[in-house]
Each structure stands twice: as C-alpha cells, then as structure tokens.
DNA sequence: CAGTATCCGGCACGATACTG
DNA sequence: CAGTATCGTGCCGGATACTG
C-alpha cells in the first residue's frame, strides 16, 4: 500500500511565499521544536485559563527562569500567547494561549501521538543500525 | 467557537511511556525541526526514487557536506531512510525514504501548510508587538 | 564520489546574583 | 513575584582541507 503526499500542492504553497514569509514560516515551525516551547504551550493550553509566571515554571519542570522568559517573549511576539500585567505589588503577570496557538497545537498533536505510538519501531531500527555498525 | 484538544488522551499516551521511550519520542520530533532534516526528507520523498549523495546536496540548497552527512546518518539510524552502497569506483551511495518516513511526512505536511497560510497573521502579530514595545 | 578530520564562531541553555 | 544582568559551557553548523 503506497502513500501519497501531494508534493505539487506543498511546493505551490511554498513558492507562493516571498523570502521573508518563507523564513518566517520556517521560524515558526522550528521554534516548536525548541526545548521548552511546546511544553510551555501545552501547559497553558491544558490549564485553559490564565496562568502566572511562577505557576508555569512549576509545571514546566526543569526550565530555568531565563529560558522560560525567553520562550514566553517569543510566543507573545508571534501572537501565540497573551501576556497581561497587573499593576500591583508584588507584580502579577498572567499568560494564556491564543486561539491561533490552539489551532497549531491541534496539528502538532497527531504528530506526537504518532511518534509515541511508533516508538517501538524506532527503538528496533536503532538496535538494528547499531548492530550493523558494531 | 471554542476548540478542544483531548489533553487527557495526550497525557495518557505520554504517561504510558517509560523514560527511555519518552526521550526517544522527543528526540524524533525534535529532529524534524533541525535545520536540514525536513528539507532533506522532503526532497527524497518528492523524488520517490533512490537519490545519490551529490544530487541530494544540489537539491538541498545551502547544506554543507558535513551537515548533510550527519542528517542522513541520523535518519538512517532511525529507520527513516535507507542507505545503499555500491562497491565500485568512484563510489556510489543511494538514499531513499522508507515507508515510515512517508507516514511521518503526511503528518508534518498539514502543519507546514497551516503555518504558511497563516504567515500573514504572524507578521501582523509581530508588527503589533514591536510597535507596543517601541 | 562520498565521505572524514579539524578549526572556529555563534548561540541555546543553565547557574547565579541582583532589582522594581 | 517576575523578571534583568552576567558569566560560563556545550553543541550546532559553516568553511576548509584531506582520503579511499
């Protein structure tokens, strides 16, 4: 059973982009695979409510303050999360996913599901490769 | 109109994995966003035929020999491409996508299509952000 | 032709200290 | 609380030279 991807369609969509748009698309997709981006986004989406910086840092286990700040700034800049600052002491900042981020996560979800359900195949492939190279 | 991702299901799938499996899943997905991986895989898939190293390097514009070699080794190790060496002088090596790689690409495709068709929204979001911060 | 080997700059990321 | 500032490390990826 052969699979078909419509590469003509894919290429058409890509060619239609100018250089700036192309690099931006690449940037968006690439960012998804950076170390904490997806996890952060997923926690915010799962909460389905505004979340404070400190709480987010608890849930995204292992992330440093610096990295979390950076990731959130990038996500905010790309319109994937909203950042609301409450003028009070001590300060309070709430983050939340936007509609467009949820759209994106819906497309990422099947990829993860597929990868995790096929993890056995990958382990087997590696074992075979390593044996061949041994 | 509210969107729903089945986070319960996602989490269930993740929890079911042991530590090794989890990190492998992460590795696979992460690799997809590395600089040349997806492009390489896409060229191989589009050709739908064995392709030589040099030809691949022409098509994946801008990749260095070193990077292409590394990417191909990783893909081979994970069972996403096959590598066939012909014992002749000058040497000839042919790469080709596997069935499982095509499955993966089918899941990645909609993500790219979505990102490129929404590139305008991202540009707008950035413009608004930069203006706010100006 | 299809790689290895080596050097190098940049930056992702962590740890720590400090601040409004 | 929610950051910034600074320092240090490791690795990604490019450039170049060499080899079976």
CSV table of C-alpha atoms (C1' of nucleotides) in Angstrom, one decimal:
chain,number,residue,atom,x,y,z
A,1,UNK,CA,0.0,0.0,0.0
A,2,UNK,CA,1.6,3.1,-1.2
A,3,UNK,CA,1.2,6.5,0.4
A,4,UNK,CA,0.8,9.7,-1.5
A,5,UNK,CA,1.6,13.2,-0.4
A,6,UNK,CA,0.6,15.9,-2.7
A,7,UNK,CA,4.0,17.5,-3.2
A,8,UNK,CA,2.8,19.6,-6.0
A,9,UNK,CA,0.4,21.3,-3.6
A,10,UNK,CA,3.1,21.7,-1.0
A,11,UNK,CA,5.5,23.2,-3.4
A,12,UNK,CA,2.9,25.5,-4.8
A,13,UNK,CA,2.2,26.8,-1.3
A,14,UNK,CA,6.0,27.3,-0.7
A,15,UNK,CA,6.7,29.0,-4.0
A,16,UNK,CA,3.9,31.5,-3.3
A,17,UNK,CA,5.8,32.9,-0.3
A,18,UNK,CA,8.4,35.6,-0.7
A,19,UNK,CA,11.7,35.3,1.1
A,20,UNK,CA,10.5,37.0,4.2
A,21,UNK,CA,7.4,34.9,4.5
A,22,UNK,CA,9.3,31.7,3.9
A,23,UNK,CA,11.8,32.4,6.6
A,24,UNK,CA,9.1,33.3,9.0
A,25,UNK,CA,7.2,30.1,8.3
A,26,UNK,CA,10.4,28.2,8.9
A,27,UNK,CA,11.0,30.1,12.1
A,28,UNK,CA,7.5,29.4,13.5
A,29,UNK,CA,7.8,25.7,12.8
A,30,UNK,CA,11.4,25.5,14.0
A,31,UNK,CA,10.5,27.2,17.3
A,32,UNK,CA,8.0,24.4,18.0
A,33,UNK,CA,10.9,22.0,18.4
A,34,UNK,CA,13.0,24.2,20.7
A,35,UNK,CA,13.5,22.8,24.0
A,36,UNK,CA,10.7,24.3,26.1
A,37,UNK,CA,8.3,25.9,23.6
A,38,UNK,CA,5.9,23.0,23.1
A,39,UNK,CA,5.8,22.0,26.7
A,40,UNK,CA,5.1,25.6,27.8
A,41,UNK,CA,2.4,26.0,25.2
A,42,UNK,CA,0.8,22.6,26.1
A,43,UNK,CA,0.7,23.5,29.8
A,44,UNK,CA,-1.0,26.8,29.1
A,45,UNK,CA,-3.5,25.1,26.8
A,46,UNK,CA,-4.2,22.3,29.3
A,47,UNK,CA,-4.9,24.8,32.0
A,48,UNK,CA,-7.3,26.6,29.7
A,49,UNK,CA,-7.1,29.6,31.9
A,50,UNK,CA,-4.7,32.4,32.6
A,51,UNK,CA,-1.5,31.2,34.4
A,52,UNK,CA,1.1,33.1,36.3
A,53,UNK,CA,4.8,33.0,35.6
A,54,UNK,CA,5.7,31.2,38.8
A,55,UNK,CA,3.0,28.6,38.4
A,56,UNK,CA,4.1,28.0,34.8
A,57,UNK,CA,7.6,27.5,36.0
A,58,UNK,CA,6.5,24.8,38.4
A,59,UNK,CA,4.6,22.9,35.8
A,60,UNK,CA,7.3,23.1,33.1
A,61,UNK,CA,9.6,21.0,35.2
A,62,UNK,CA,13.3,21.9,34.8
A,63,UNK,CA,13.0,25.1,32.9
A,64,UNK,CA,15.2,28.0,34.1
A,65,UNK,CA,13.7,31.4,34.7
A,66,UNK,CA,15.8,32.8,31.8
A,67,UNK,CA,14.6,30.2,29.3
A,68,UNK,CA,11.0,30.5,30.3
A,69,UNK,CA,11.1,34.2,30.0
A,70,UNK,CA,12.6,34.0,26.6
A,71,UNK,CA,10.2,31.4,25.3
A,72,UNK,CA,7.2,33.4,26.6
A,73,UNK,CA,8.5,36.6,24.9
A,74,UNK,CA,8.8,34.8,21.6
A,75,UNK,CA,5.4,33.2,21.9
A,76,UNK,CA,3.9,36.6,22.8
A,77,UNK,CA,5.7,38.2,19.8
A,78,UNK,CA,4.2,35.7,17.4
A,79,UNK,CA,0.7,36.1,18.9
A,80,UNK,CA,0.6,32.6,20.4
A,81,UNK,CA,0.2,33.7,24.0
A,82,UNK,CA,-1.2,36.8,25.6
A,83,UNK,CA,0.6,38.5,28.5
A,84,UNK,CA,-1.3,40.6,31.0
A,85,UNK,CA,0.4,42.6,33.6
A,86,UNK,CA,-1.4,43.7,36.7
A,87,UNK,CA,-0.1,46.9,38.3
A,88,UNK,CA,0.2,45.7,41.9
A,89,UNK,CA,2.9,44.8,44.4
A,90,UNK,CA,4.0,42.1,44.3
A,91,UNK,CA,3.6,42.1,40.5
A,92,UNK,CA,1.4,39.6,38.8
A,93,UNK,CA,1.6,38.6,35.2
A,94,UNK,CA,-0.8,36.2,33.5
A,95,UNK,CA,-0.2,34.2,30.4
A,96,UNK,CA,-2.7,32.5,28.2
A,97,UNK,CA,-2.8,30.7,24.9
A,98,UNK,CA,-4.5,32.4,21.9
A,99,UNK,CA,-6.9,30.9,19.5
A,100,UNK,CA,-4.2,30.6,16.9
A,101,UNK,CA,-2.0,28.7,19.2
A,102,UNK,CA,-4.7,26.2,19.9
A,103,UNK,CA,-5.1,25.7,16.1
A,104,UNK,CA,-1.4,25.0,15.9
A,105,UNK,CA,-1.5,22.5,18.8
A,106,UNK,CA,-4.2,20.6,17.1
A,107,UNK,CA,-1.9,20.0,14.2
A,108,UNK,CA,1.0,19.1,16.4
A,109,UNK,CA,-1.0,16.7,18.5
A,110,UNK,CA,-1.3,13.9,15.9
A,111,UNK,CA,2.4,14.1,15.2
A,112,UNK,CA,3.2,13.4,18.8
A,113,UNK,CA,0.6,10.8,19.1
A,114,UNK,CA,2.0,9.0,16.1
A,115,UNK,CA,5.6,9.3,17.3
A,116,UNK,CA,4.9,7.9,20.7
A,117,UNK,CA,2.8,5.1,19.3
A,118,UNK,CA,5.6,4.2,17.0
A,119,UNK,CA,8.4,4.5,19.5
A,120,UNK,CA,8.9,0.7,19.3
A,121,UNK,CA,9.8,0.8,15.6
A,122,UNK,CA,12.4,3.5,16.2
A,123,UNK,CA,14.0,1.5,19.0
A,124,UNK,CA,14.1,-1.5,16.8
A,125,UNK,CA,15.6,0.5,13.9
A,126,UNK,CA,18.3,1.9,16.1
A,127,UNK,CA,19.1,-1.5,17.6
A,128,UNK,CA,19.5,-2.9,14.0
A,129,UNK,CA,21.6,0.0,13.0
A,130,UNK,CA,23.9,-0.2,15.9
A,131,UNK,CA,24.3,-3.9,15.4
A,132,UNK,CA,25.2,-3.4,11.8
A,133,UNK,CA,27.8,-0.8,12.7
A,134,UNK,CA,29.2,-2.8,15.6
B,1,UNK,CA,-16.2,28.9,18.6
B,2,UNK,CA,-14.1,27.0,21.1
B,3,UNK,CA,-11.5,24.4,20.2
B,4,UNK,CA,-10.9,21.3,22.1
B,5,UNK,CA,-7.8,19.2,22.2
B,6,UNK,CA,-8.1,16.0,24.0
B,7,UNK,CA,-5.4,16.6,26.6
B,8,UNK,CA,-6.5,13.6,28.6
B,9,UNK,CA,-5.7,11.4,25.7
B,10,UNK,CA,-2.4,13.1,25.0
B,11,UNK,CA,-1.3,12.8,28.6
B,12,UNK,CA,-2.4,9.2,28.8
B,13,UNK,CA,-0.2,8.4,25.8
B,14,UNK,CA,2.7,10.2,27.4
B,15,UNK,CA,2.4,8.7,30.8
B,16,UNK,CA,2.3,5.2,29.3
B,17,UNK,CA,5.9,5.7,28.0
B,18,UNK,CA,8.9,4.9,30.2
B,19,UNK,CA,11.7,7.4,30.5
B,20,UNK,CA,13.6,5.9,27.5
B,21,UNK,CA,10.7,5.9,25.2
B,22,UNK,CA,9.7,9.4,26.2
B,23,UNK,CA,13.1,10.8,25.4
B,24,UNK,CA,13.2,8.9,22.1
B,25,UNK,CA,9.8,10.3,21.1
B,26,UNK,CA,11.1,13.8,22.0
B,27,UNK,CA,14.2,13.2,20.0
B,28,UNK,CA,12.4,12.1,16.9
B,29,UNK,CA,10.1,15.1,16.9
B,30,UNK,CA,12.9,17.5,17.8
B,31,UNK,CA,15.0,16.3,14.9
B,32,UNK,CA,12.2,17.2,12.5
B,33,UNK,CA,12.8,20.8,13.3
B,34,UNK,CA,16.6,20.7,13.0
B,35,UNK,CA,17.9,22.8,10.2
B,36,UNK,CA,18.1,20.4,7.2
B,37,UNK,CA,16.2,17.3,8.3
B,38,UNK,CA,12.8,18.1,6.9
B,39,UNK,CA,14.1,19.5,3.7
B,40,UNK,CA,16.3,16.5,3.1
B,41,UNK,CA,13.4,14.1,3.8
B,42,UNK,CA,11.1,16.1,1.6
B,43,UNK,CA,13.5,16.0,-1.4
B,44,UNK,CA,13.9,12.3,-1.1
B,45,UNK,CA,10.2,11.8,-0.8
B,46,UNK,CA,9.5,14.1,-3.7
B,47,UNK,CA,11.9,12.2,-5.9
B,48,UNK,CA,10.3,9.0,-5.0
B,49,UNK,CA,13.4,7.1,-6.1
B,50,UNK,CA,16.9,6.4,-4.9
B,51,UNK,CA,19.0,9.5,-4.9
B,52,UNK,CA,22.8,9.9,-4.7
B,53,UNK,CA,24.5,11.9,-2.1
B,54,UNK,CA,25.8,14.6,-4.6
B,55,UNK,CA,22.4,15.0,-6.2
B,56,UNK,CA,20.8,15.4,-2.8
B,57,UNK,CA,23.3,18.1,-1.9
B,58,UNK,CA,22.4,20.0,-5.0
B,59,UNK,CA,18.7,19.9,-4.2
B,60,UNK,CA,19.0,20.8,-0.6
B,61,UNK,CA,20.4,24.2,-1.4
B,62,UNK,CA,22.9,25.6,1.0
B,63,UNK,CA,23.6,22.5,3.1
B,64,UNK,CA,27.2,21.6,3.8
B,65,UNK,CA,28.6,18.2,3.2
B,66,UNK,CA,29.2,17.7,6.9
B,67,UNK,CA,25.6,18.6,7.9
B,68,UNK,CA,24.1,16.5,5.1
B,69,UNK,CA,26.1,13.5,6.1
B,70,UNK,CA,25.1,13.9,9.7
B,71,UNK,CA,21.4,14.3,8.9
B,72,UNK,CA,21.5,11.3,6.7
B,73,UNK,CA,23.2,9.2,9.4
B,74,UNK,CA,20.6,10.1,11.9
B,75,UNK,CA,17.7,9.4,9.5
B,76,UNK,CA,19.3,6.1,8.7
B,77,UNK,CA,19.7,5.2,12.3
B,78,UNK,CA,16.0,6.0,13.0
B,79,UNK,CA,14.9,3.9,10.0
B,80,UNK,CA,13.6,6.9,8.1
B,81,UNK,CA,15.9,6.5,5.1
B,82,UNK,CA,17.8,3.5,3.6
B,83,UNK,CA,21.4,3.8,2.5
B,84,UNK,CA,22.7,1.5,-0.2
B,85,UNK,CA,26.4,1.4,-1.0
B,86,UNK,CA,27.5,0.1,-4.4
B,87,UNK,CA,31.0,-1.3,-4.3
B,88,UNK,CA,32.5,0.4,-7.3
B,89,UNK,CA,34.9,3.2,-8.1
B,90,UNK,CA,34.1,6.0,-7.9
B,91,UNK,CA,31.8,5.1,-5.0
B,92,UNK,CA,28.0,5.4,-5.3
B,93,UNK,CA,25.6,5.7,-2.5
B,94,UNK,CA,21.9,5.9,-2.8
B,95,UNK,CA,19.4,7.1,-0.3
B,96,UNK,CA,15.7,6.6,-0.2
B,97,UNK,CA,12.8,7.3,2.2
B,98,UNK,CA,11.2,4.5,4.0
B,99,UNK,CA,7.5,3.8,4.4
B,100,UNK,CA,7.6,5.1,8.0
B,101,UNK,CA,9.1,8.4,6.9
B,102,UNK,CA,6.3,8.9,4.4
B,103,UNK,CA,3.8,8.4,7.2
B,104,UNK,CA,5.6,11.0,9.2
B,105,UNK,CA,5.7,13.5,6.4
B,106,UNK,CA,2.0,13.1,5.9
B,107,UNK,CA,1.5,14.4,9.5
B,108,UNK,CA,4.0,17.2,9.1
B,109,UNK,CA,2.5,18.4,5.8
B,110,UNK,CA,-0.6,20.0,7.3
B,111,UNK,CA,1.4,21.8,9.9
B,112,UNK,CA,3.5,23.5,7.2
B,113,UNK,CA,0.6,24.2,5.1
B,114,UNK,CA,-1.2,25.8,8.0
B,115,UNK,CA,1.9,27.8,9.0
B,116,UNK,CA,2.5,29.1,5.5
B,117,UNK,CA,-1.1,30.0,5.0
B,118,UNK,CA,-1.2,31.9,8.3
B,119,UNK,CA,2.1,33.7,7.8
B,120,UNK,CA,0.2,37.0,7.4
B,121,UNK,CA,-1.2,36.7,10.9
B,122,UNK,CA,2.3,36.1,12.3
B,123,UNK,CA,3.7,39.1,10.5
B,124,UNK,CA,0.8,41.2,11.9
B,125,UNK,CA,1.3,39.9,15.4
B,126,UNK,CA,5.0,40.8,15.3
B,127,UNK,CA,4.3,44.3,13.9
B,128,UNK,CA,1.8,44.9,16.7
B,129,UNK,CA,4.2,43.6,19.3
B,130,UNK,CA,7.2,45.7,18.0
B,131,UNK,CA,5.0,48.8,17.9
B,132,UNK,CA,3.9,48.2,21.5
B,133,UNK,CA,7.5,47.8,22.6
B,134,UNK,CA,8.7,50.7,20.6
C,1,DC,C1',32.1,10.5,-5.4
C,2,DA,C1',31.2,10.3,-0.8
C,3,DG,C1',32.7,11.0,2.7
C,4,DT,C1',36.4,12.3,7.4
C,5,DA,C1',39.1,15.4,10.1
C,6,DT,C1',39.9,19.8,12.1
C,7,DC,C1',39.1,24.5,13.4
C,8,DC,C1',36.0,28.0,14.7
C,9,DG,C1',32.1,31.4,15.7
C,10,DG,C1',27.6,31.8,17.5
C,11,DC,C1',24.0,30.9,20.4
C,12,DA,C1',21.0,27.9,23.3
C,13,DC,C1',20.7,26.8,27.9
C,14,DG,C1',21.9,26.6,32.9
C,15,DA,C1',23.5,28.8,37.3
C,16,DT,C1',23.8,32.6,40.0
C,17,DA,C1',23.2,37.3,41.6
C,18,DC,C1',20.6,41.3,41.6
C,19,DT,C1',16.1,44.6,41.2
C,20,DG,C1',11.4,47.3,40.8
D,1,DC,C1',6.7,38.0,42.1
D,2,DA,C1',8.6,38.4,37.8
D,3,DG,C1',11.8,39.5,35.9
D,4,DT,C1',17.0,41.5,34.1
D,5,DA,C1',22.2,41.1,34.0
D,6,DT,C1',26.3,38.4,33.8
D,7,DC,C1',29.1,34.5,33.3
D,8,DG,C1',30.2,30.0,31.6
D,9,DT,C1',29.6,25.6,28.8
D,10,DG,C1',28.4,22.6,25.2
D,11,DC,C1',26.8,21.8,20.8
D,12,DC,C1',25.2,23.1,16.1
D,13,DG,C1',26.6,24.2,11.8
D,14,DG,C1',29.8,26.5,8.3
D,15,DA,C1',34.5,26.6,6.0
D,16,DT,C1',38.3,24.2,4.6
D,17,DA,C1',41.4,20.5,3.8
D,18,DC,C1',42.3,15.8,3.2
D,19,DT,C1',41.2,10.5,1.7
D,20,DG,C1',39.7,5.5,0.0
